[in-house]
CSV table of C-alpha atoms in Angstrom, one decimal:
chain,number,residue,atom,x,y,z
V,1,MET,CA,-15.4,-37.0,-14.9
V,2,SER,CA,-19.1,-36.9,-14.8
V,3,ALA,CA,-20.3,-38.1,-10.8
V,4,GLU,CA,-21.8,-41.8,-13.7
V,5,ASP,CA,-18.5,-42.7,-14.3
V,6,ILE,CA,-17.9,-42.5,-10.5
V,7,ILE,CA,-20.7,-44.5,-9.7
V,8,LYS,CA,-19.3,-46.7,-12.2
V,9,ILE,CA,-16.1,-46.9,-10.8
V,10,TYR,CA,-16.2,-46.7,-7.0
V,11,GLY,CA,-19.4,-48.1,-6.4
V,12,PRO,CA,-22.6,-45.9,-5.2
V,13,SER,CA,-21.1,-45.4,-2.3
V,14,SER,CA,-18.7,-43.2,-3.8
V,15,LEU,CA,-21.7,-41.0,-4.5
V,16,PHE,CA,-22.9,-40.6,-0.6
V,17,ALA,CA,-18.8,-39.6,0.1
V,18,LEU,CA,-18.6,-37.2,-2.3
V,19,MET,CA,-22.0,-35.3,-0.9
V,20,LEU,CA,-20.9,-35.2,2.0
V,21,ILE,CA,-17.8,-34.0,0.5
V,22,TYR,CA,-19.6,-30.9,-0.7
V,23,PHE,CA,-21.7,-30.1,2.6
V,24,LEU,CA,-18.5,-29.8,4.3
V,25,CYS,CA,-17.1,-27.7,2.3
V,26,ARG,CA,-20.6,-25.9,1.7
V,27,PRO,CA,-22.5,-26.0,4.8
V,28,GLU,CA,-24.5,-23.0,3.8
V,29,ALA,CA,-25.4,-26.0,1.2
V,30,LEU,CA,-26.7,-28.1,4.1
V,31,GLU,CA,-28.7,-25.7,5.6
V,32,LYS,CA,-29.9,-25.1,2.7
V,33,TRP,CA,-31.7,-28.3,1.9
V,34,ALA,CA,-32.4,-28.3,5.9
V,35,THR,CA,-34.6,-25.3,5.3
V,36,VAL,CA,-36.6,-27.5,2.4
V,37,LEU,CA,-36.8,-29.7,5.0
V,38,TYR,CA,-38.0,-27.4,7.5
V,39,ARG,CA,-40.7,-26.1,5.6
V,40,ILE,CA,-42.3,-29.7,5.1
V,41,VAL,CA,-42.4,-29.8,8.8
V,42,TYR,CA,-44.3,-27.3,9.1
V,43,PHE,CA,-46.8,-27.8,5.9
V,44,ILE,CA,-47.8,-31.0,8.4
V,45,THR,CA,-47.2,-29.7,11.8
V,46,LYS,CA,-47.7,-25.9,11.8
V,47,GLN,CA,-44.3,-26.1,13.7
V,48,GLY,CA,-40.8,-24.2,13.5
V,49,GLY,CA,-41.0,-21.7,11.7
V,50,LYS,CA,-38.4,-19.9,13.0
V,51,ARG,CA,-36.4,-22.6,12.1
V,52,ILE,CA,-37.2,-21.9,8.4
V,53,VAL,CA,-36.0,-17.8,9.3
V,54,LYS,CA,-33.4,-18.8,10.4
V,55,HIS,CA,-31.4,-21.1,8.9
V,56,ASP,CA,-32.9,-19.8,5.3
V,57,ILE,CA,-31.6,-16.2,5.9
V,58,GLN,CA,-28.1,-17.8,7.4
V,59,SER,CA,-27.8,-20.0,4.4
V,60,ARG,CA,-29.0,-17.2,1.6
V,61,ILE,CA,-26.4,-14.7,2.9
V,62,ASN,CA,-23.4,-16.6,4.1
V,63,GLY,CA,-23.4,-18.2,0.4
V,64,PHE,CA,-23.2,-15.2,-1.1
V,65,SER,CA,-20.1,-14.0,1.3
V,66,ARG,CA,-18.2,-16.6,0.6
V,67,VAL,CA,-19.0,-15.7,-3.2
V,68,LEU,CA,-17.3,-12.9,-2.6
V,69,GLY,CA,-14.1,-14.5,-1.0
V,70,LYS,CA,-13.7,-15.4,-4.3
V,71,GLU,CA,-14.3,-12.3,-5.8
V,72,ILE,CA,-12.2,-9.6,-3.8
V,73,ALA,CA,-8.9,-11.1,-3.1
V,74,ASN,CA,-8.3,-9.3,0.7
V,75,TYR,CA,-12.1,-10.2,1.7
V,76,GLU,CA,-12.4,-12.8,4.9
V,77,PRO,CA,-15.6,-13.7,4.1
V,78,VAL,CA,-18.0,-13.4,7.1
V,79,GLY,CA,-21.3,-15.6,7.7
V,80,ILE,CA,-24.6,-14.4,9.5
V,81,ASN,CA,-25.4,-16.0,12.5
V,82,ILE,CA,-29.2,-15.6,13.9
V,83,GLU,CA,-29.5,-15.0,17.5
V,84,TRP,CA,-33.4,-15.6,18.9
V,85,VAL,CA,-33.5,-13.7,21.8
V,86,LYS,CA,-33.7,-15.6,25.2
V,87,ASN,CA,-37.1,-15.8,26.9
V,88,GLU,CA,-35.2,-15.5,30.3
V,89,ASP,CA,-33.0,-12.7,31.5
V,90,VAL,CA,-34.4,-10.4,28.6
V,91,ALA,CA,-34.2,-6.7,30.5
V,92,GLU,CA,-30.1,-8.0,32.0
V,93,SER,CA,-29.6,-9.1,28.8
V,94,PHE,CA,-31.0,-6.5,26.6
V,95,PHE,CA,-28.5,-3.3,28.4
V,96,ARG,CA,-25.5,-5.9,28.9
V,97,ASP,CA,-25.3,-6.8,25.1
V,98,ASP,CA,-26.4,-3.1,24.0
V,99,LYS,CA,-26.6,-4.6,20.9
V,100,VAL,CA,-29.9,-3.7,18.3
V,101,VAL,CA,-32.2,-6.7,18.3
V,102,ILE,CA,-34.3,-6.6,15.1
V,103,ARG,CA,-38.1,-7.9,14.7
V,104,MET,CA,-38.8,-10.8,11.9
V,105,ARG,CA,-41.6,-11.4,11.0
V,106,HIS,CA,-43.6,-14.9,9.9
V,107,HIS,CA,-41.7,-16.5,7.5
V,108,GLN,CA,-44.9,-16.0,5.4
V,109,ASP,CA,-43.5,-12.7,5.3
V,110,GLN,CA,-39.5,-14.2,4.7
V,111,ASP,CA,-39.2,-12.0,1.8
V,112,LYS,CA,-39.0,-8.4,4.2
V,113,ASN,CA,-37.2,-10.1,6.5
V,114,PHE,CA,-34.8,-11.4,4.5
V,115,VAL,CA,-34.0,-7.6,3.2
V,116,ILE,CA,-33.5,-6.3,6.4
V,117,ALA,CA,-31.2,-9.1,8.2
V,118,ALA,CA,-29.2,-8.7,4.4
V,119,MET,CA,-28.9,-4.5,4.6
V,120,ALA,CA,-27.9,-5.1,8.6
V,121,PHE,CA,-25.1,-7.3,7.5
V,122,VAL,CA,-24.1,-5.3,5.0
V,123,SER,CA,-23.3,-2.0,6.7
V,124,GLN,CA,-22.0,-3.8,9.6
V,125,SER,CA,-19.9,-6.3,7.8
V,126,ILE,CA,-18.6,-5.4,4.2
V,127,LEU,CA,-15.8,-2.8,5.1
V,128,SER,CA,-16.5,-2.1,8.4
V,129,LYS,CA,-12.7,-0.2,8.8
V,130,THR,CA,-12.8,1.7,5.4
V,131,LYS,CA,-16.5,2.7,5.6
V,132,LYS,CA,-15.0,4.9,9.2
V,133,TYR,CA,-13.2,7.2,6.8
V,134,LEU,CA,-15.5,7.9,4.0
V,135,SER,CA,-18.5,10.6,3.7
V,136,ARG,CA,-22.5,9.2,4.0
V,137,ASN,CA,-23.2,8.8,0.1
V,138,GLN,CA,-20.1,6.9,-0.2
V,139,ARG,CA,-20.8,4.6,2.5
V,140,GLU,CA,-24.5,4.5,2.2
V,141,SER,CA,-24.5,3.7,-1.7
V,142,ILE,CA,-21.8,0.9,-1.6
V,143,ASP,CA,-23.9,-0.7,1.0
V,144,LEU,CA,-26.7,-0.6,-1.4
V,145,TYR,CA,-24.9,-1.7,-4.1
V,146,VAL,CA,-23.7,-4.7,-2.8
V,147,CYS,CA,-27.2,-5.7,-0.4
V,148,LYS,CA,-28.4,-4.8,-4.1
V,149,ASP,CA,-26.4,-7.3,-6.2
V,150,LEU,CA,-27.0,-9.5,-3.0
V,151,CYS,CA,-30.4,-9.5,-3.7
V,152,HIS,CA,-30.2,-9.9,-7.2
V,153,ARG,CA,-28.6,-13.7,-7.2
V,154,GLU,CA,-32.2,-14.2,-5.4
V,155,LYS,CA,-35.8,-14.6,-6.6
V,156,PRO,CA,-36.9,-11.4,-8.8
V,157,ARG,CA,-39.8,-11.2,-5.8
V,158,VAL,CA,-36.4,-10.6,-3.4
V,159,GLU,CA,-35.3,-8.0,-5.4
V,160,GLU,CA,-38.5,-6.4,-5.9
V,161,LYS,CA,-38.7,-6.2,-1.6
V,162,PHE,CA,-35.2,-4.7,-2.1
V,163,PHE,CA,-35.8,-2.3,-4.1
V,164,ASP,CA,-39.2,-0.3,-2.6
V,165,TYR,CA,-37.9,-1.0,1.4
V,166,TYR,CA,-34.0,1.1,0.6
V,167,PHE,CA,-33.1,1.2,-2.6
V,168,VAL,CA,-35.7,4.1,-4.3
V,169,PRO,CA,-36.5,6.0,-1.7
V,170,GLN,CA,-32.3,6.4,-0.7
V,171,THR,CA,-31.7,7.4,-4.6
V,172,ASP,CA,-34.7,9.3,-4.7
V,173,GLU,CA,-33.6,11.4,-1.7
V,174,SER,CA,-30.3,11.7,-2.5
V,175,GLU,CA,-28.7,12.8,-6.4
V,176,ARG,CA,-25.7,11.7,-4.9
V,177,ILE,CA,-25.8,8.0,-4.0
V,178,LYS,CA,-28.0,7.7,-7.2
V,179,GLU,CA,-24.3,8.9,-9.1
V,180,PHE,CA,-22.7,6.8,-7.0
V,181,VAL,CA,-24.2,4.0,-7.6
V,182,ASN,CA,-24.6,4.4,-11.1
V,183,LYS,CA,-20.7,4.5,-11.2
V,184,TYR,CA,-20.4,1.4,-9.7
V,185,GLU,CA,-22.8,-0.3,-12.3
V,186,ILE,CA,-20.5,0.5,-15.0
V,187,MET,CA,-18.0,-0.7,-13.0
V,188,HIS,CA,-19.8,-4.2,-12.2
V,189,LYS,CA,-20.1,-4.5,-15.5
V,190,VAL,CA,-16.4,-5.0,-16.7
V,191,GLY,CA,-16.0,-6.2,-13.4
V,192,ILE,CA,-14.5,-4.0,-11.9
V,193,PHE,CA,-17.0,-3.0,-8.9
V,194,TYR,CA,-16.1,-5.6,-6.6
V,195,GLY,CA,-12.2,-6.5,-8.2
V,196,VAL,CA,-11.0,-3.8,-8.1
V,197,LEU,CA,-13.0,-0.5,-6.0
V,198,VAL,CA,-14.0,-2.7,-3.1
V,199,GLN,CA,-10.5,-4.2,-3.0
V,200,GLU,CA,-8.5,-0.9,-3.1
V,201,LEU,CA,-10.9,0.3,-0.3
V,202,ASN,CA,-10.2,-2.8,1.8
V,203,PHE,CA,-6.6,-2.2,1.0
V,204,LEU,CA,-7.3,1.6,1.9
V,205,GLY,CA,-9.4,0.8,5.7
V,206,LYS,CA,-6.3,-1.6,6.4
V,207,LYS,CA,-3.8,1.1,5.8
V,208,VAL,CA,-5.0,3.9,7.7
V,209,PHE,CA,-4.9,3.8,11.1
V,210,SER,CA,-6.7,5.8,14.3
V,211,GLN,CA,-7.6,9.0,12.2
V,212,PRO,CA,-10.4,11.1,12.0
V,213,ARG,CA,-12.6,11.1,9.2
V,214,SER,CA,-11.1,13.9,6.9
V,215,ARG,CA,-12.4,15.5,3.6
V,216,ASN,CA,-8.8,14.7,2.2
V,217,ILE,CA,-9.6,10.1,2.1
V,218,ILE,CA,-12.9,11.5,1.2
V,219,GLU,CA,-11.9,13.3,-1.9
V,220,GLU,CA,-9.9,10.7,-3.0
V,221,VAL,CA,-12.0,7.9,-2.8
V,222,THR,CA,-14.5,10.4,-5.2
V,223,HIS,CA,-11.5,10.2,-7.6
V,224,LEU,CA,-10.3,6.5,-7.6
V,225,ILE,CA,-14.7,5.9,-8.1
V,226,ASP,CA,-14.1,8.5,-10.7
V,227,PHE,CA,-11.5,7.0,-12.4
V,228,LEU,CA,-12.2,3.3,-12.5
V,229,GLU,CA,-15.5,4.9,-13.9
V,230,LYS,CA,-13.7,6.2,-17.2
V,231,TYR,CA,-11.8,3.5,-17.2
V,232,ALA,CA,-14.9,1.1,-17.1
V,233,LYS,CA,-16.3,3.1,-20.2
V,234,ARG,CA,-13.6,3.1,-21.8
V,235,GLU,CA,-13.8,1.8,-25.6
V,236,VAL,CA,-11.3,-1.4,-26.4
V,237,GLY,CA,-8.2,0.5,-27.9
V,238,ASP,CA,-8.9,3.7,-27.0
V,239,GLU,CA,-5.3,4.3,-25.5
V,240,ASP,CA,-6.1,7.9,-24.2
V,241,ILE,CA,-7.5,6.9,-20.8
V,242,GLN,CA,-6.4,7.1,-17.7
V,243,THR,CA,-4.5,3.8,-16.5
V,244,THR,CA,-3.2,5.1,-13.4
V,245,PHE,CA,-4.1,6.1,-9.9
V,246,ARG,CA,-1.7,8.5,-7.5
V,247,GLY,CA,-3.8,9.3,-4.6
V,248,LYS,CA,-2.1,10.1,-1.3
V,249,TYR,CA,-4.0,6.5,0.0
V,250,CYS,CA,-4.7,4.8,-3.2
V,251,ARG,CA,-2.6,3.8,-5.2
V,252,CYS,CA,-3.4,1.4,-8.2
V,253,GLY,CA,-3.0,0.9,-11.9
V,254,ILE,CA,-4.4,-1.1,-14.0
V,255,MET,CA,-2.0,-2.4,-17.5
V,256,ILE,CA,-4.3,-4.3,-20.0
V,257,VAL,CA,-2.4,-7.1,-21.7
V,258,GLY,CA,-4.8,-7.2,-24.8
V,259,LYS,CA,-3.5,-6.6,-28.3
V,260,SER,CA,-3.3,-9.3,-30.2
V,261,PHE,CA,0.5,-8.8,-32.1
V,262,LYS,CA,1.9,-7.8,-29.0
V,263,VAL,CA,1.0,-11.1,-27.3
V,264,GLN,CA,1.8,-13.4,-30.5
V,265,ASN,CA,4.9,-11.3,-30.3
V,266,GLY,CA,5.8,-12.6,-26.7
V,267,LYS,CA,8.0,-10.2,-25.3
V,268,THR,CA,7.3,-8.9,-22.6
V,269,ASP,CA,9.8,-5.8,-22.6
V,270,PRO,CA,7.1,-3.0,-23.3
V,271,TYR,CA,4.9,-4.3,-20.5
V,272,LEU,CA,7.6,-4.5,-18.0
V,273,ASN,CA,8.9,-0.7,-18.4
V,274,TYR,CA,5.7,0.3,-18.2
V,275,ILE,CA,5.6,-1.5,-15.1
V,276,GLU,CA,9.1,0.0,-13.8
V,277,MET,CA,7.7,3.4,-14.4
V,278,LEU,CA,5.0,2.2,-12.0
V,279,VAL,CA,7.1,1.1,-9.5
V,280,HIS,CA,9.1,4.4,-9.2
V,281,SER,CA,6.6,6.6,-9.1
V,282,LYS,CA,5.7,4.1,-6.2
V,283,ILE,CA,2.1,2.4,-7.8
V,284,GLU,CA,1.2,-0.7,-4.8
V,285,ASN,CA,-1.3,-2.2,-6.6
V,286,ILE,CA,-0.4,-3.4,-10.2
V,287,TYR,CA,-3.8,-5.2,-12.1
V,288,LEU,CA,-2.4,-7.2,-15.2
V,289,ILE,CA,-5.6,-7.8,-17.4
V,290,GLY,CA,-6.6,-9.3,-20.7
V,291,PRO,CA,-8.7,-11.8,-22.3
V,292,ALA,CA,-8.7,-15.4,-20.6
V,293,LEU,CA,-7.2,-16.9,-23.8
V,294,THR,CA,-4.3,-19.0,-23.2
V,295,PRO,CA,-1.8,-17.2,-24.8
V,296,HIS,CA,-3.0,-14.2,-23.0
V,297,GLU,CA,-3.1,-15.7,-19.7
V,298,LEU,CA,0.2,-17.5,-20.8
V,299,LEU,CA,1.6,-14.0,-21.0
V,300,ILE,CA,0.5,-12.3,-18.2
V,301,GLY,CA,2.0,-15.2,-16.5
V,302,ARG,CA,5.5,-14.2,-17.3
V,303,ILE,CA,5.0,-10.4,-16.8
V,304,SER,CA,4.4,-11.5,-13.0
V,305,THR,CA,7.3,-14.0,-12.9
V,306,GLN,CA,9.5,-11.0,-14.1
V,307,VAL,CA,7.9,-8.6,-11.7
V,308,GLN,CA,8.1,-10.7,-8.8
V,309,GLU,CA,11.8,-10.9,-9.5
V,310,LYS,CA,12.7,-7.9,-10.6
V,311,TYR,CA,10.4,-6.0,-8.5
V,312,GLY,CA,9.9,-7.5,-5.5
V,313,TYR,CA,6.0,-7.6,-6.0
V,314,LEU,CA,3.7,-10.3,-5.0
V,315,GLU,CA,1.6,-12.5,-7.0
V,316,TYR,CA,-1.1,-11.3,-5.2
V,317,PHE,CA,-4.8,-13.0,-6.5
V,318,SER,CA,-5.7,-14.2,-9.9
V,319,LYS,CA,-9.0,-14.7,-11.2
V,320,LYS,CA,-10.9,-15.4,-14.3
V,321,TYR,CA,-13.8,-13.1,-14.8
V,322,LYS,CA,-17.0,-12.7,-17.1
V,323,ALA,CA,-17.2,-8.7,-18.4
V,324,THR,CA,-19.0,-6.9,-21.1
V,325,ILE,CA,-16.5,-4.6,-22.6
V,326,ARG,CA,-17.5,-1.8,-24.8
V,327,ILE,CA,-16.2,-2.8,-29.3
V,328,LYS,CA,-17.4,-0.1,-31.0
V,329,GLY,CA,-20.5,1.7,-28.8
V,330,LYS,CA,-21.8,-1.7,-27.9
V,331,ARG,CA,-21.1,-3.6,-25.4
V,332,ASN,CA,-19.7,-7.1,-26.1
V,333,LYS,CA,-19.6,-10.1,-23.3
V,334,VAL,CA,-16.3,-11.9,-22.8
V,335,ASN,CA,-14.3,-13.5,-20.5
V,336,ASN,CA,-11.1,-11.8,-18.7
V,337,PHE,CA,-8.7,-13.2,-16.6
V,338,LEU,CA,-6.8,-10.8,-14.1
V,339,VAL,CA,-3.4,-11.1,-12.1
V,340,LEU,CA,-2.9,-8.3,-9.1
V,341,MET,CA,0.6,-7.6,-8.0
V,342,ARG,CA,1.3,-6.1,-4.8
V,343,SER,CA,4.2,-4.3,-3.5
V,344,VAL,CA,5.4,-6.0,-0.4
V,345,ASP,CA,5.7,-3.1,1.2
V,346,PRO,CA,2.6,-0.6,1.3
V,347,ILE,CA,2.8,2.5,3.0
V,348,ARG,CA,1.1,2.7,6.3
V,349,PHE,CA,-0.4,6.0,8.0
V,350,TYR,CA,-0.5,5.7,11.5
V,351,ASP,CA,1.5,9.0,12.7
V,352,GLU,CA,1.6,12.2,10.8
V,353,GLU,CA,5.6,12.0,10.1
V,354,ILE,CA,4.8,9.3,8.3
V,355,GLU,CA,2.7,11.4,5.9
V,356,LYS,CA,4.7,14.4,5.9
V,357,GLU,CA,8.3,12.2,5.5
V,358,LEU,CA,6.4,11.1,2.7
V,359,PHE,CA,4.2,14.2,1.2
V,360,GLY,CA,5.5,16.9,2.8
V,361,GLU,CA,3.1,19.4,4.6
P,1,MET,CA,-12.6,-30.1,7.5
P,2,ILE,CA,-16.0,-28.4,7.9
P,3,TYR,CA,-15.2,-24.5,6.1
P,4,GLU,CA,-17.2,-22.6,8.6
P,5,LEU,CA,-17.4,-18.9,8.0
P,6,PRO,CA,-16.4,-16.5,11.0
P,7,LYS,CA,-19.8,-15.6,11.8
P,8,GLU,CA,-21.4,-12.1,12.8
P,9,LYS,CA,-24.5,-12.6,15.2
P,10,ILE,CA,-27.3,-10.6,14.6
P,11,ASN,CA,-30.1,-10.5,17.6
P,12,VAL,CA,-33.5,-10.9,16.2
P,13,VAL,CA,-36.7,-11.5,18.2
P,14,HIS,CA,-39.8,-13.3,16.4
P,15,ASP,CA,-43.1,-12.3,16.3
P,16,ASP,CA,-44.5,-15.6,18.0
P,17,ASP,CA,-42.1,-14.3,21.5
P,18,LEU,CA,-42.6,-10.4,20.3
P,19,GLU,CA,-45.1,-9.8,23.2
P,20,ASN,CA,-43.1,-11.5,26.0
P,21,PHE,CA,-40.1,-10.0,25.3
P,22,LEU,CA,-42.1,-6.5,25.4
P,23,GLU,CA,-43.5,-7.7,28.4
P,24,GLN,CA,-40.0,-8.4,29.8
P,25,LEU,CA,-38.8,-4.9,29.0
P,26,GLY,CA,-41.7,-3.4,31.1
P,27,ILE,CA,-42.8,-1.9,27.3
P,28,LEU,CA,-45.5,-4.4,26.4
P,29,LYS,CA,-48.4,-1.8,27.8
P,30,LYS,CA,-47.2,1.2,26.4
P,31,PHE,CA,-46.5,-0.5,23.5
P,32,LYS,CA,-50.9,-1.9,23.3
P,33,GLN,CA,-51.5,1.7,24.2
P,34,GLY,CA,-49.8,3.0,21.6
P,35,LYS,CA,-47.6,5.6,23.5
P,36,LEU,CA,-44.5,4.4,22.0
P,37,LYS,CA,-42.7,6.2,19.1
P,38,CYS,CA,-40.0,6.4,16.9
P,39,LYS,CA,-36.6,7.2,17.8
P,40,PHE,CA,-35.5,8.9,14.2
P,41,CYS,CA,-39.5,10.3,13.1
P,42,ALA,CA,-41.5,10.1,16.4
P,43,VAL,CA,-44.1,8.1,14.6
P,44,LEU,CA,-46.2,5.8,16.9
P,45,ILE,CA,-44.9,2.3,17.0
P,46,THR,CA,-47.0,-0.2,16.3
P,47,PHE,CA,-47.6,-3.8,15.6
P,48,GLU,CA,-46.8,-3.3,11.9
P,49,ASN,CA,-44.6,-1.2,11.6
P,50,LEU,CA,-42.0,-2.0,14.4
P,51,HIS,CA,-38.4,-3.0,12.6
P,52,SER,CA,-36.0,-3.0,15.6
P,53,ILE,CA,-35.5,-1.9,19.5
P,54,PHE,CA,-31.6,-1.1,20.6
P,55,PRO,CA,-30.6,0.1,24.1
P,56,GLN,CA,-28.9,3.3,24.2
P,57,SER,CA,-28.0,5.7,27.5
P,58,GLY,CA,-30.0,2.9,29.4
P,59,GLN,CA,-33.4,3.6,27.6
P,60,ILE,CA,-35.2,1.8,25.2
P,61,LYS,CA,-35.4,3.2,21.8
P,62,LEU,CA,-38.0,1.7,19.1
P,63,VAL,CA,-37.3,2.2,15.4
P,64,CYS,CA,-39.8,2.2,12.8
P,65,ASP,CA,-40.1,0.9,9.1
P,66,LYS,CA,-39.5,3.2,7.0
P,67,ALA,CA,-37.3,4.0,4.5
P,68,GLU,CA,-35.4,6.8,6.3
P,69,CYS,CA,-35.8,5.0,9.8
P,70,MET,CA,-34.1,2.0,8.9
P,71,ARG,CA,-31.3,4.4,7.4
P,72,GLN,CA,-30.2,5.9,9.8
P,73,LEU,CA,-30.1,2.8,12.1
P,74,SER,CA,-28.2,1.4,9.1
P,75,ASP,CA,-26.3,5.1,9.2
P,76,LEU,CA,-25.3,4.1,13.5
P,77,LEU,CA,-24.4,0.7,12.6
P,78,ARG,CA,-21.5,1.4,10.2
P,79,ASP,CA,-20.5,4.0,12.8
P,80,GLY,CA,-20.6,1.9,15.3
P,81,THR,CA,-22.7,4.2,17.0
P,82,VAL,CA,-24.7,0.9,17.7
P,83,LYS,CA,-24.0,-2.9,17.1
P,84,LEU,CA,-25.3,-6.0,16.0
């Protein structure tokens, strides 16, 4: 039913009600319109420049964070609140709060303000628990890539500013960061940068407690990144590629439900046999991926139900997403469907005994 | 009903308030005289290149807007050594 139909049936006031519901569900959209209003006010009165800076940054970053909440199963979206330093008791509150104060320029230089605030926000808010355990190159490359994606969704000049200030200097300086970022780009094309990597890293941050940064975790994350990159480069139909990752901290498997003859056949047994093997290998997260077509989705749904009944896994998350997969060397755009099955009892590492019991010395 | 996100607060100072802010911190004179340096690269901090200010061990630290210095500040944020 279109907005026009709704107005015809329920009258013009229904449009107002729809808009109200929309803005209540998405306060950042309202903030975006408020920014437009403040710009008009500034144009006429030369007043309210600070409001433009504040609401423009907040609406854009909060909108992005909400999008991430839909793309990453275990990410609880966090917004940004730009708070101007107060004019009274400055010295006292500066030392008491013990926090960084970032300088914001006039709104005529808003692109610069935006990329600086965006990078600060991503550095502190994305994967904050996990990054304590990652190497400098790993955490910098993830922040850089997420922030690049944020700026990419903005106007081209914002992305250019981000490239000038952060992306080019950091990738020029570190070959390792450049390598990681290239791998993320390949993963992002097939829709598994947020949907699998960031998600797995988020799970990792929630299962490792109070441990110092260790070479083991850093190496395992590097292997996870390599595994997902190889998967992302896979040609459709290539069955030789590794589809499970059995690390000490990250244990995930990807199962593709794609072959037409298997889907038409409709039997779940071959898939369940494979999943049984994953369950016995203590794989905690199983990603079922297939084309977003009704027969495939129905079969994935049936597999999911049986996995829940038989192995007690949870259907943790499902989504449709766009991907570009390789067919005969060329990338093709497709719509995919993903279901994440998660063990109800993932291993958590909070003392040395658990580690020794599970993995030996 | 309003679906507000939980918020991370970021403390900022606008150019219009910068002089007052530095004055109250007691460093405006030095700032104008060009006597303040970046914590990371020791370059002179000016109105053009100032990126941020933060307290550390009772002292006031300033950061310039060079890529490497912003990078080092981001690293302190990730480590939790300093907070937004």
